[in-house]
Amino acid sequence: MSDKESLEHEHHPDYESINLENPAYYQNRELSWLSFNRRVLAEAEDPSNPLLEQLNFLSIGTSNLDEFFMVRVAGLQDQLKLHVNERDTKTQLSPDEQLEAISVKNRENLDYQYDLLKQKKQELAEHGIFFKRMKELNDNELEHAKEIFNNQYFPALSPYGIDAYRPFPRLNNLLLHVLVRLKKDNEVFNAIVPIPGLIDRVSLLENGDEKVVLFAEDIISHFIDRLFTGYEVTQTLVFRITRNADFEIQEAGAEDLLSVIEDYLVKRKSGRAVRLEVDTRDMDPSMEEELMYLVNELDILERDVYRLDGPLDLTVLSKVTSLLKPSHPDWVYPPFKPVTPPEFQGATVYEQIDKQDIFLHHPYDSFQPVLDFILEAVDDPNTIAIKQTLYRVSSDSPIIEALSRAAEKGTQVTALVELKARFDEESNVHWAKQLEEAGCQVLYGMRGLKTHSKATLVVKKESGRIKRYAHLGTGNYNDQTAKLYTDMGLLTADDSIVQDVTDFFNYLSGYSEQPDYQLLHVSPYEIRDTFFDAIEEEIQLHKEHGNGHIIAKMNSLTDKKIILKLFDASRVGVKVELIIRGICCLIPGIPGVSENITVHSVVGRFLEHSRVYYFHHNGRQTLYLSSADMMTRNMVKRVEIAFPIIDQAIKQEILDILALYFADNTKAWEQHSDGRYYKRSPQSGEQPLSVQQALMEKAVCEAH
């Protein structure tokens, strides 16, 4: 035993007796996600964010939560209904226990969110902007609201009565509905009026310097008696349901995955209800009977019902901000235009790649060089082939257009369009058909796996010989999200990497075992094995040299095998620094378990999306970028790529970027040993530093 190990045993006399399976050392995945969403909501009370951006964070929190219920909560409810009592492997909670804990924690988040909304309304009122209910309108405003109802809403509404001849109507996922109680001749009736998703949910009335924000459901509820001639409307109740969107796609035996996906999309629209939200602000106690009727019809539990003291579906706040932004441009973030790196100014992309590897850090660096990588290849008569993986692309994608044009010109184009990209299935089916019609060879992914890799290969014939170029990245080939997500990418002509990328595409398009790559590490399994071995090597080198250091930046950390290995590293003294935006199932700072691990989370203007993995390796400094998080699903159930950074200057640039993350004291949170996150703030003598702001300023400075 080394002197260092002896000291550690002396410090922890019960070192050998520590049971690393203890649930107290882990966070439940779902509860950790709710903690992340709480951090998103907290941005709504950060004064460094402009007022309308604060509203946007409340909107983002709701959008996040909707997907969480459609997928994660729905999956747990399925387990419960099917009597699958599979406990969480880390915290040992059963599905029922997880659902109960989710209900408690989510209600705390919702109370916080709606309290913040009230604060934002008060702040806006100080500037002459008022969120009004119908009873608060003056006569002139009420007349405007009536015109809106008659001209915009009434023609689009369809009331559905409920009786023996008119069964309980189909209630669409995430759509607002109005439950109406009617009376005629002392007899009570009920009806439901869906509010179409395509109508304008927000109306902005202007009266001099004052503006009034009205929501469609309030206007419709107020004038809804027009739909029920001869009946008296006695009560109304606005509600919204969330449905299960977590269906398993049945790939086995499918001759055409395209048609399977299209059938799946139809099925998802009618998924089982998993949540009922009710606007209780004007709810009469007598409507409790109708509410329980809804609960029974939807076959949900009381804990799945959320009574909210405010408007439902706060994603509407993003529409409010878009209406207010033109008259209050100083209430949003100052414009930032991603910069074109100096090396691309006045030179083609391929001229630069021929000189050296090119590192791009979006959104600080423009995504245009990646687009130009494709566009220049399309327009070059020497281009023989273009191969690309597509997971999520923009609604008007220049990449789809470019690949189609290349195929029409006779270039061999192979595009893997991942049809199973959740919530992008419909658009990906559309893109796949368009590419096929243009003459591209379109692959739909791999059976049982999602292809989440971000890779492009361009093959050219130059001066009589074949030349290959590759782009590898951490983010999607989406020119719109590239302005909002932080991602990293590499443009390279390195012989080993382009050969690996060639083998990778041949693996996807043909029939072969997993290739024996030279530099790439490709899941399923290989990425996890690579990281596991890298951590073990760091442990052994630390025992010998005492300088162990691991840095990992990712979206989520859930894989127990990796977590246990990180515990092993911490226990021998390796310094482990984690930057994890969202879910983190590891609890840092526990003596004898994770005291050498720190967990940081940055929530800011841009969505942190890049994945970086660094191992000191006694000065050898191994660094990977990857499309994969340290999640079991990424490393076992997906086709992902981790690629090394070989160029020393690029490696140092990335390490400098990581150092800024650890220096952030305005947008960074730290998880403590109690499992809670605490926001960092400048300490005595420290200057405020936001990593995202610093990187924006750095990009602008370097571009000039």
XYZ file of C-alpha atoms in Angstrom:
704
model
C 0.000 0.000 0.000
C 1.370 3.430 -0.993
C 1.915 6.250 1.506
C -0.985 8.137 -0.112
C -3.356 5.183 0.269
C -2.230 4.734 3.886
C -3.076 8.359 4.620
C -6.513 7.950 3.080
C -7.239 4.859 5.138
C -6.134 6.773 8.216
C -8.493 9.626 7.272
C -11.373 7.213 6.672
C -10.992 4.359 9.188
C -14.162 2.724 7.798
C -12.991 3.024 4.166
C -13.401 -0.680 3.416
C -16.818 -0.846 5.070
C -18.416 1.863 2.936
C -21.177 0.382 0.816
C -21.221 2.249 -2.492
C -24.679 0.818 -3.204
C -26.105 3.028 -0.448
C -29.050 4.949 -2.004
C -28.013 8.023 -0.002
C -25.051 8.496 -2.360
C -27.303 8.964 -5.402
C -29.936 11.272 -6.788
C -33.045 9.835 -8.416
C -32.975 10.662 -12.110
C -36.471 12.159 -12.229
C -36.040 14.247 -9.095
C -32.672 15.464 -10.342
C -34.362 16.585 -13.555
C -36.933 18.535 -11.524
C -34.047 20.221 -9.711
C -32.690 21.241 -13.109
C -36.041 22.694 -14.145
C -36.076 24.637 -10.889
C -32.749 26.199 -11.938
C -34.322 27.171 -15.259
C -37.217 28.855 -13.457
C -34.786 30.646 -11.137
C -33.487 32.591 -14.135
C -36.826 34.428 -14.048
C -35.758 36.199 -10.869
C -32.179 36.907 -11.913
C -31.971 40.701 -12.373
C -29.092 40.292 -14.814
C -31.642 38.899 -17.299
C -33.801 41.500 -19.102
C -37.464 41.471 -18.092
C -38.880 39.728 -21.165
C -36.125 37.125 -21.022
C -37.221 36.388 -17.469
C -40.707 35.697 -18.825
C -39.158 33.420 -21.445
C -37.517 31.289 -18.773
C -40.949 30.693 -17.220
C -42.120 29.616 -20.666
C -39.134 27.290 -21.117
C -39.811 25.714 -17.730
C -43.314 24.753 -18.852
C -42.128 23.425 -22.202
C -39.545 21.284 -20.426
C -42.130 19.991 -17.973
C -44.597 19.016 -20.702
C -42.022 16.720 -22.317
C -41.033 15.342 -18.916
C -44.625 14.249 -18.276
C -45.192 12.896 -21.786
C -42.110 10.694 -21.569
C -40.650 10.143 -18.104
C -43.789 10.316 -15.949
C -45.735 8.390 -18.583
C -43.137 5.613 -18.489
C -43.364 5.310 -14.707
C -47.170 5.269 -14.853
C -47.007 2.474 -17.442
C -44.830 0.449 -15.084
C -47.313 1.002 -12.282
C -50.336 0.026 -14.375
C -48.561 -3.093 -15.624
C -47.506 -3.996 -12.062
C -43.833 -3.786 -12.989
C -42.211 -3.048 -9.652
C -38.758 -2.342 -11.068
C -36.886 -0.170 -8.607
C -34.483 2.573 -9.556
C -31.075 0.873 -9.446
C -29.444 3.836 -7.713
C -31.994 5.125 -5.173
C -34.066 1.919 -4.899
C -37.353 3.811 -5.289
C -40.280 1.909 -6.785
C -42.310 3.436 -9.651
C -45.068 4.399 -7.212
C -42.588 5.989 -4.803
C -40.992 7.919 -7.653
C -44.367 9.178 -8.875
C -45.273 10.298 -5.364
C -41.947 12.118 -4.937
C -42.335 13.717 -8.379
C -45.793 14.970 -7.435
C -44.492 16.604 -4.256
C -41.408 18.200 -5.811
C -43.172 19.344 -8.957
C -45.882 21.100 -6.934
C -43.154 23.011 -5.112
C -41.695 24.025 -8.494
C -45.108 25.085 -9.800
C -45.816 27.204 -6.725
C -42.455 28.869 -7.299
C -43.155 29.367 -11.018
C -46.580 30.959 -10.477
C -45.272 33.175 -7.667
C -42.606 34.397 -10.088
C -45.270 35.029 -12.724
C -47.158 37.249 -10.278
C -43.940 39.180 -9.624
C -43.315 39.641 -13.356
C -46.883 40.881 -13.852
C -46.361 43.471 -11.114
C -43.109 44.619 -12.714
C -44.788 44.927 -16.111
C -47.698 46.828 -14.566
C -45.212 49.430 -13.345
C -44.421 50.022 -17.024
C -48.070 50.271 -18.093
C -48.497 46.653 -19.231
C -51.375 44.819 -17.553
C -52.440 41.174 -17.643
C -56.199 41.511 -17.183
C -59.066 39.143 -16.529
C -62.417 39.892 -18.134
C -63.945 41.321 -14.960
C -61.135 43.888 -14.839
C -61.800 45.341 -18.305
C -63.369 48.732 -18.838
C -66.226 49.127 -21.301
C -63.958 50.014 -24.219
C -61.644 47.046 -23.582
C -64.622 44.721 -23.176
C -65.960 45.824 -26.545
C -62.566 45.076 -28.141
C -62.576 41.634 -26.508
C -66.065 40.983 -27.888
C -64.876 41.859 -31.393
C -61.953 39.471 -31.036
C -64.311 36.700 -29.928
C -66.791 37.291 -32.752
C -64.216 37.692 -35.531
C -61.380 35.365 -34.509
C -62.581 32.775 -32.032
C -66.284 32.069 -32.515
C -65.984 30.759 -36.106
C -63.288 28.277 -35.003
C -65.031 26.849 -31.926
C -66.920 23.542 -31.778
C -68.926 22.705 -28.644
C -69.331 19.031 -27.727
C -72.234 18.089 -25.514
C -71.982 15.013 -23.320
C -74.975 12.676 -23.042
C -76.157 9.241 -24.139
C -76.034 10.258 -27.800
C -72.857 12.304 -27.637
C -70.068 10.370 -25.922
C -67.195 11.943 -24.037
C -65.206 13.804 -26.714
C -61.671 13.223 -27.846
C -59.401 15.579 -25.858
C -56.192 16.447 -27.653
C -52.800 16.423 -25.997
C -51.644 19.768 -24.510
C -54.674 21.609 -25.897
C -56.725 23.989 -23.743
C -60.378 23.028 -23.224
C -63.301 24.709 -21.504
C -65.636 22.523 -19.472
C -69.069 24.171 -19.435
C -71.960 23.557 -17.059
C -75.318 24.453 -18.620
C -78.829 24.720 -17.270
C -82.234 24.532 -18.942
C -85.606 23.891 -17.329
C -83.883 22.994 -14.056
C -81.888 20.285 -15.815
C -78.069 20.381 -15.793
C -75.946 19.581 -18.858
C -72.217 19.502 -19.539
C -70.222 20.313 -22.632
C -66.578 20.656 -23.580
C -65.223 23.291 -25.955
C -61.678 22.690 -27.264
C -59.679 25.842 -27.984
C -57.954 25.243 -31.339
C -54.188 25.391 -31.118
C -53.842 27.522 -34.256
C -55.830 30.521 -33.001
C -53.957 33.442 -31.448
C -53.804 32.712 -27.744
C -52.707 36.256 -26.835
C -54.320 39.575 -27.731
C -52.636 42.887 -27.022
C -54.936 45.894 -26.606
C -53.260 49.301 -26.742
C -54.719 52.370 -25.101
C -52.294 55.259 -25.284
C -49.231 54.379 -23.232
C -50.992 51.405 -21.662
C -51.135 47.870 -23.017
C -53.524 45.112 -21.930
C -52.668 41.435 -22.358
C -55.677 39.128 -22.765
C -55.665 35.345 -23.085
C -57.978 33.530 -25.481
C -59.400 31.184 -22.844
C -60.596 34.133 -20.754
C -62.321 35.791 -23.715
C -63.871 32.518 -24.863
C -65.114 31.595 -21.379
C -66.697 35.037 -20.979
C -68.631 34.953 -24.264
C -69.132 31.191 -24.473
C -72.900 31.458 -24.052
C -73.064 32.357 -27.766
C -72.349 28.689 -28.459
C -75.327 27.474 -26.409
C -78.424 29.332 -27.564
C -81.395 28.685 -25.283
C -79.221 27.370 -22.439
C -77.844 29.207 -19.422
C -74.105 28.925 -18.837
C -73.694 28.627 -15.065
C -69.998 27.699 -14.709
C -66.888 27.242 -16.809
C -63.576 25.544 -16.084
C -60.433 25.745 -18.213
C -58.318 22.584 -18.260
C -55.538 20.880 -20.194
C -54.497 17.252 -20.367
C -51.126 15.684 -21.123
C -50.921 12.323 -22.870
C -48.379 9.534 -22.969
C -45.967 10.021 -25.876
C -43.540 7.290 -24.828
C -44.661 4.467 -27.102
C -42.216 1.816 -28.157
C -41.722 1.748 -31.905
C -42.214 -1.817 -33.123
C -39.297 -2.229 -35.519
C -39.116 -6.016 -35.484
C -40.273 -7.413 -38.813
C -40.909 -3.984 -40.299
C -40.252 -3.908 -44.026
C -40.586 -0.124 -44.192
C -39.741 1.853 -41.062
C -41.181 4.983 -42.690
C -44.718 3.564 -42.574
C -44.160 2.237 -39.043
C -43.216 5.735 -37.870
C -46.272 7.260 -39.549
C -48.536 4.754 -37.764
C -46.715 5.499 -34.513
C -47.378 9.237 -34.854
C -51.119 8.589 -35.173
C -51.027 6.355 -32.102
C -49.165 8.927 -30.021
C -51.914 11.499 -30.484
C -54.300 9.226 -28.588
C -51.972 8.128 -25.809
C -53.253 7.564 -22.302
C -53.755 10.682 -20.158
C -50.983 11.205 -17.604
C -51.758 14.679 -16.227
C -54.729 17.012 -15.805
C -54.127 20.736 -15.228
C -56.953 23.000 -14.077
C -57.108 26.799 -13.843
C -58.716 27.249 -10.420
C -58.757 31.062 -10.269
C -62.510 31.301 -10.969
C -63.445 27.750 -10.086
C -66.639 27.502 -8.099
C -66.517 24.793 -5.400
C -69.590 23.241 -6.999
C -67.476 22.392 -10.081
C -65.569 19.807 -8.065
C -68.114 17.214 -9.179
C -67.384 17.939 -12.864
C -63.673 17.874 -12.136
C -63.957 14.418 -10.580
C -65.950 13.365 -13.642
C -62.974 14.377 -15.790
C -60.581 12.512 -13.504
C -62.657 9.331 -13.821
C -63.052 9.624 -17.585
C -59.304 10.126 -17.996
C -58.539 7.250 -15.594
C -55.940 9.183 -13.596
C -55.171 9.541 -9.900
C -55.617 12.582 -7.695
C -51.855 13.102 -7.661
C -51.990 13.520 -11.452
C -54.281 16.548 -11.046
C -52.635 19.964 -10.823
C -54.850 22.824 -9.626
C -53.051 25.978 -10.726
C -53.577 29.531 -9.550
C -53.036 31.133 -12.901
C -53.275 30.588 -16.652
C -52.433 27.143 -17.934
C -49.625 26.364 -20.364
C -47.140 29.124 -19.622
C -45.378 28.486 -22.923
C -47.787 31.269 -23.937
C -45.399 33.718 -22.275
C -43.006 33.386 -25.214
C -45.806 34.782 -27.395
C -46.305 37.628 -24.939
C -42.611 38.512 -25.164
C -42.699 38.476 -28.971
C -45.623 40.949 -28.917
C -43.919 43.275 -26.429
C -40.398 43.084 -27.846
C -40.862 45.589 -30.741
C -41.785 48.402 -28.350
C -39.308 47.353 -25.656
C -36.133 46.130 -27.417
C -34.100 46.844 -24.284
C -36.108 44.215 -22.397
C -34.467 41.366 -24.286
C -30.850 40.247 -24.584
C -28.667 42.564 -26.643
C -28.304 41.162 -30.167
C -25.438 38.745 -30.637
C -24.417 37.604 -34.080
C -22.169 34.535 -34.165
C -18.846 35.504 -35.648
C -17.008 33.982 -38.558
C -13.590 32.842 -37.299
C -10.749 34.855 -38.858
C -9.311 31.840 -40.693
C -12.455 31.614 -42.865
C -12.446 35.242 -43.897
C -11.281 35.348 -47.506
C -10.601 31.603 -47.813
C -12.632 28.510 -48.611
C -13.382 25.981 -45.911
C -11.393 23.288 -47.693
C -8.334 25.493 -48.085
C -8.306 25.941 -44.331
C -8.883 22.271 -43.508
C -5.995 21.337 -45.781
C -3.759 23.508 -43.600
C -4.906 22.312 -40.173
C -7.779 20.977 -38.099
C -10.432 23.633 -37.459
C -12.264 23.883 -34.126
C -15.666 25.569 -33.965
C -17.489 26.561 -30.783
C -21.116 27.471 -31.424
C -22.966 29.786 -31.025
C -19.926 32.007 -30.495
C -18.479 30.803 -33.791
C -20.880 30.958 -36.694
C -22.434 27.741 -37.989
C -21.861 29.044 -41.514
C -18.495 27.249 -41.966
C -20.315 23.948 -41.348
C -22.935 24.903 -43.926
C -20.172 26.014 -46.298
C -18.478 22.644 -45.784
C -21.572 21.127 -47.416
C -22.335 23.920 -49.897
C -18.796 24.122 -51.283
C -18.772 20.358 -51.716
C -22.086 20.468 -53.584
C -20.769 23.114 -55.985
C -17.386 21.426 -56.528
C -17.410 19.153 -59.613
C -14.599 17.143 -57.989
C -16.903 15.980 -55.184
C -17.633 12.278 -55.535
C -19.701 11.615 -52.417
C -21.286 13.298 -49.395
C -22.397 11.253 -46.398
C -24.152 12.726 -43.383
C -26.139 11.794 -40.278
C -29.233 13.920 -39.590
C -30.980 13.762 -36.214
C -32.762 17.123 -35.880
C -32.659 19.781 -38.602
C -34.366 23.161 -38.893
C -37.811 23.622 -40.422
C -36.322 25.227 -43.528
C -33.015 23.407 -43.613
C -30.338 24.652 -46.035
C -28.581 21.305 -45.535
C -31.553 19.331 -46.870
C -31.725 21.657 -49.862
C -27.979 21.322 -50.491
C -27.972 17.517 -50.260
C -30.960 17.344 -52.611
C -29.198 19.593 -55.109
C -26.032 17.501 -54.898
C -27.939 14.297 -55.640
C -29.728 15.911 -58.573
C -26.301 16.878 -59.988
C -25.139 13.267 -59.809
C -23.071 13.342 -56.607
C -23.462 10.205 -54.521
C -25.341 11.365 -51.416
C -25.990 9.106 -48.437
C -28.091 10.576 -45.622
C -28.994 8.781 -42.435
C -32.206 10.441 -41.241
C -33.032 9.213 -37.757
C -36.783 8.667 -37.911
C -36.934 7.853 -34.181
C -35.745 11.293 -32.994
C -38.452 11.946 -30.402
C -40.890 14.739 -31.302
C -39.057 15.272 -34.601
C -40.338 12.068 -36.196
C -42.902 13.805 -38.388
C -40.497 16.374 -39.826
C -37.822 13.709 -40.313
C -40.267 11.558 -42.281
C -40.886 14.610 -44.463
C -37.151 15.240 -44.966
C -36.480 11.569 -45.716
C -39.098 11.579 -48.458
C -37.747 14.806 -49.949
C -34.192 13.477 -50.012
C -35.312 10.211 -51.589
C -37.227 12.063 -54.295
C -34.072 14.060 -55.079
C -32.091 10.856 -55.591
C -30.266 10.540 -52.257
C -29.653 7.184 -50.667
C -31.584 7.536 -47.405
C -31.018 5.339 -44.376
C -33.534 5.335 -41.523
C -31.151 4.418 -38.721
C -30.399 1.044 -37.173
C -32.759 -1.539 -35.716
C -33.210 -1.103 -31.996
C -30.849 1.876 -31.802
C -31.110 5.622 -32.331
C -28.322 7.120 -34.399
C -27.473 10.250 -32.434
C -23.992 10.754 -33.929
C -23.112 14.010 -35.673
C -20.856 13.176 -38.608
C -20.302 14.266 -42.212
C -17.873 12.847 -44.765
C -16.988 14.525 -48.067
C -15.023 12.557 -50.674
C -13.287 14.422 -53.498
C -11.016 13.550 -56.371
C -8.169 16.074 -56.463
C -5.167 15.876 -58.831
C -5.974 12.290 -59.639
C -6.213 11.058 -56.064
C -8.988 10.627 -53.532
C -9.139 13.187 -50.723
C -11.496 12.900 -47.747
C -12.722 15.508 -45.285
C -14.872 15.136 -42.175
C -16.905 17.164 -39.751
C -17.649 15.726 -36.311
C -19.637 17.519 -33.655
C -21.512 17.448 -30.368
C -24.691 19.057 -31.735
C -27.248 18.648 -34.476
C -26.938 19.875 -38.040
C -29.503 22.544 -37.296
C -28.678 26.082 -38.359
C -31.308 27.540 -36.000
C -30.460 25.752 -32.742
C -26.771 26.396 -33.530
C -27.542 30.021 -32.568
C -29.045 28.980 -29.226
C -27.144 25.860 -28.093
C -23.505 25.659 -27.090
C -21.827 22.958 -29.150
C -18.363 22.089 -30.395
C -17.231 20.698 -33.714
C -14.123 19.694 -35.641
C -13.366 20.023 -39.350
C -10.481 17.750 -40.286
C -8.654 15.910 -43.045
C -6.635 13.772 -40.631
C -6.026 10.438 -42.359
C -6.925 8.276 -39.371
C -10.109 10.169 -38.548
C -11.440 10.305 -42.118
C -10.733 6.584 -42.490
C -12.664 5.955 -39.288
C -15.559 8.109 -40.502
C -15.528 6.188 -43.793
C -15.729 2.895 -41.874
C -18.493 4.356 -39.697
C -20.727 5.198 -42.664
C -20.040 1.832 -44.293
C -21.075 0.214 -41.000
C -24.336 2.203 -41.030
C -25.214 1.564 -44.676
C -24.122 -2.039 -45.156
C -23.812 -5.266 -43.193
C -20.732 -5.592 -41.015
C -19.599 -6.006 -37.453
C -18.578 -2.903 -35.513
C -15.362 -1.703 -37.237
C -12.028 -1.645 -35.468
C -11.602 2.133 -35.384
C -8.214 3.801 -35.042
C -9.264 6.958 -33.179
C -13.051 7.096 -32.967
C -14.991 5.433 -30.166
C -18.492 4.445 -31.194
C -21.360 3.227 -29.064
C -23.222 1.048 -28.350
C -20.942 0.017 -25.486
C -17.561 1.158 -26.781
C -17.832 4.729 -25.483
C -18.714 3.542 -22.000
C -15.858 1.046 -22.056
C -13.504 3.796 -23.271
C -14.488 6.184 -20.481
C -14.422 3.397 -17.883
C -10.888 2.439 -18.943
C -9.790 6.093 -19.055
C -10.994 6.628 -15.477
C -9.221 3.454 -14.363
C -6.007 4.610 -16.044
C -6.351 7.980 -14.289
C -6.694 6.129 -10.979
C -3.562 4.078 -11.552
C -1.524 7.069 -12.737
C -2.694 9.088 -9.732
C -1.536 6.356 -7.372
C 1.878 6.627 -8.974
C 2.162 10.385 -9.572
C -0.527 12.030 -7.397
C -1.743 14.397 -10.150
C -5.015 12.782 -11.219
C -7.536 15.104 -12.783
C -10.760 14.401 -14.695
C -13.051 17.028 -16.223
C -16.340 16.063 -17.850
C -18.925 18.398 -19.350
C -22.250 16.944 -20.416
C -26.015 17.329 -20.326
C -26.725 14.460 -17.942
C -24.953 11.821 -15.849
C -27.020 8.730 -15.044
C -24.932 5.639 -15.837
C -24.274 3.742 -12.613
C -21.212 1.884 -13.897
C -19.526 5.206 -14.701
C -20.687 6.782 -11.429
C -19.187 3.928 -9.414
C -15.916 4.344 -11.301
C -15.917 8.081 -10.573
C -16.450 7.212 -6.898
C -13.385 4.952 -7.137
C -11.385 7.825 -8.612
C -12.479 10.206 -5.873
C -11.668 7.692 -3.145
C -8.015 7.495 -4.231
C -7.762 11.291 -4.495
C -8.303 12.016 -8.184
C -9.743 15.507 -8.666
C -13.026 15.110 -10.565
C -14.723 18.256 -11.872
C -18.089 17.824 -13.523
C -20.070 20.412 -15.500
C -23.561 18.953 -15.887
C -26.423 21.069 -17.165
C -29.282 18.790 -16.197
C -29.614 15.405 -14.529
C -26.852 14.307 -12.172
C -27.454 11.049 -10.293
C -24.183 11.374 -8.386
C -24.000 13.339 -5.132
C -20.599 15.030 -4.648
C -18.699 15.881 -1.497
C -19.582 12.788 0.568
C -16.622 11.824 2.807
C -15.102 8.511 1.799
C -17.216 8.372 -1.358
C -17.154 11.532 -3.463
C -15.279 14.170 -1.471
C -13.000 14.906 -4.447
C -15.885 15.387 -6.884
C -17.500 18.749 -7.642
C -20.627 19.269 -9.721
C -21.325 22.547 -11.524
C -24.357 23.478 -13.604
C -24.603 26.519 -15.869
C -28.015 27.838 -16.922
C -27.963 30.963 -19.034
C -28.830 32.642 -22.292
C -27.711 29.637 -24.336
C -28.580 25.997 -23.729
C -25.431 24.170 -22.641
C -25.178 21.198 -25.006
C -21.507 20.408 -25.691
C -19.955 17.215 -24.294
C -16.277 17.274 -23.367
C -14.289 14.573 -21.558
C -10.764 15.245 -20.305
C -8.303 12.925 -18.550
C -4.969 14.342 -17.358
C -3.154 11.007 -17.694
C 0.017 12.330 -16.058
C 0.395 15.176 -18.555
C -0.575 13.233 -21.689
C -3.922 15.045 -21.585
C -6.481 12.937 -23.431
C -9.524 14.961 -24.517
C -12.643 13.788 -26.318
C -15.631 15.605 -27.771
C -18.763 13.534 -28.137
C -22.407 13.435 -29.124
C -22.986 11.224 -26.055
C -23.722 11.996 -22.440
C -22.664 9.623 -19.677
C -26.136 8.081 -19.760
C -26.869 4.407 -20.167
C -29.244 5.101 -23.065
C -26.558 7.072 -24.927
C -23.801 4.564 -24.410
C -25.832 1.348 -24.781
C -28.947 2.122 -26.819
C -27.634 4.656 -29.322
C -25.075 4.981 -32.067
C -22.846 7.775 -30.758
C -19.332 8.982 -31.500
C -16.579 10.177 -29.185
C -13.626 11.624 -31.069
C -10.240 12.726 -29.718
C -8.756 16.176 -30.117
C -5.237 15.645 -31.413
C -4.150 19.188 -32.228
C -2.460 20.577 -29.100
C -3.539 24.172 -29.741
C -7.189 23.138 -30.046
C -6.868 20.990 -26.942
C -5.532 23.958 -24.981
C -8.294 26.198 -26.323
C -10.932 23.781 -25.053
C -9.208 23.521 -21.659
C -9.206 27.321 -21.441
C -12.945 27.288 -22.174
C -13.523 24.732 -19.408
C -11.549 26.913 -16.992
C -14.030 29.732 -17.677
C -16.907 27.452 -16.697
C -15.314 26.833 -13.307
C -14.726 30.570 -12.883
C -18.365 31.476 -13.609
C -19.836 33.135 -10.516
C -23.073 34.562 -11.932
C -24.775 31.758 -13.904
C -23.202 28.701 -12.275
C -24.737 26.467 -9.628
C -22.934 23.974 -7.397
C -24.401 20.785 -6.035
C -23.482 20.231 -2.389
C -23.291 17.017 -0.406
C -26.936 17.470 0.670
C -27.916 16.996 -2.980
C -29.151 20.573 -3.330
C -27.907 23.137 -5.819
C -26.718 26.567 -4.683
C -26.111 29.452 -7.058
C -22.609 30.874 -7.045
C -22.063 34.579 -6.519
C -18.916 36.719 -6.595
C -16.931 36.415 -3.388
C -14.999 39.249 -1.781
C -12.587 40.715 -4.326
C -14.015 38.667 -7.245
C -15.304 40.314 -10.396
C -18.620 38.981 -11.734
C -18.013 36.507 -14.558
C -20.483 34.749 -16.812
C -18.849 32.113 -19.009
C -21.313 32.664 -21.829
C -20.884 36.436 -21.760
C -17.104 36.050 -21.610
C -17.123 33.725 -24.628
C -19.327 36.114 -26.620
C -16.916 38.967 -25.906
C -13.915 36.764 -26.744
C -15.421 35.732 -30.092
C -16.184 39.321 -31.093
C -12.710 40.454 -30.050
C -10.943 37.701 -32.016
C -13.072 38.350 -35.106
C -11.657 41.866 -35.255
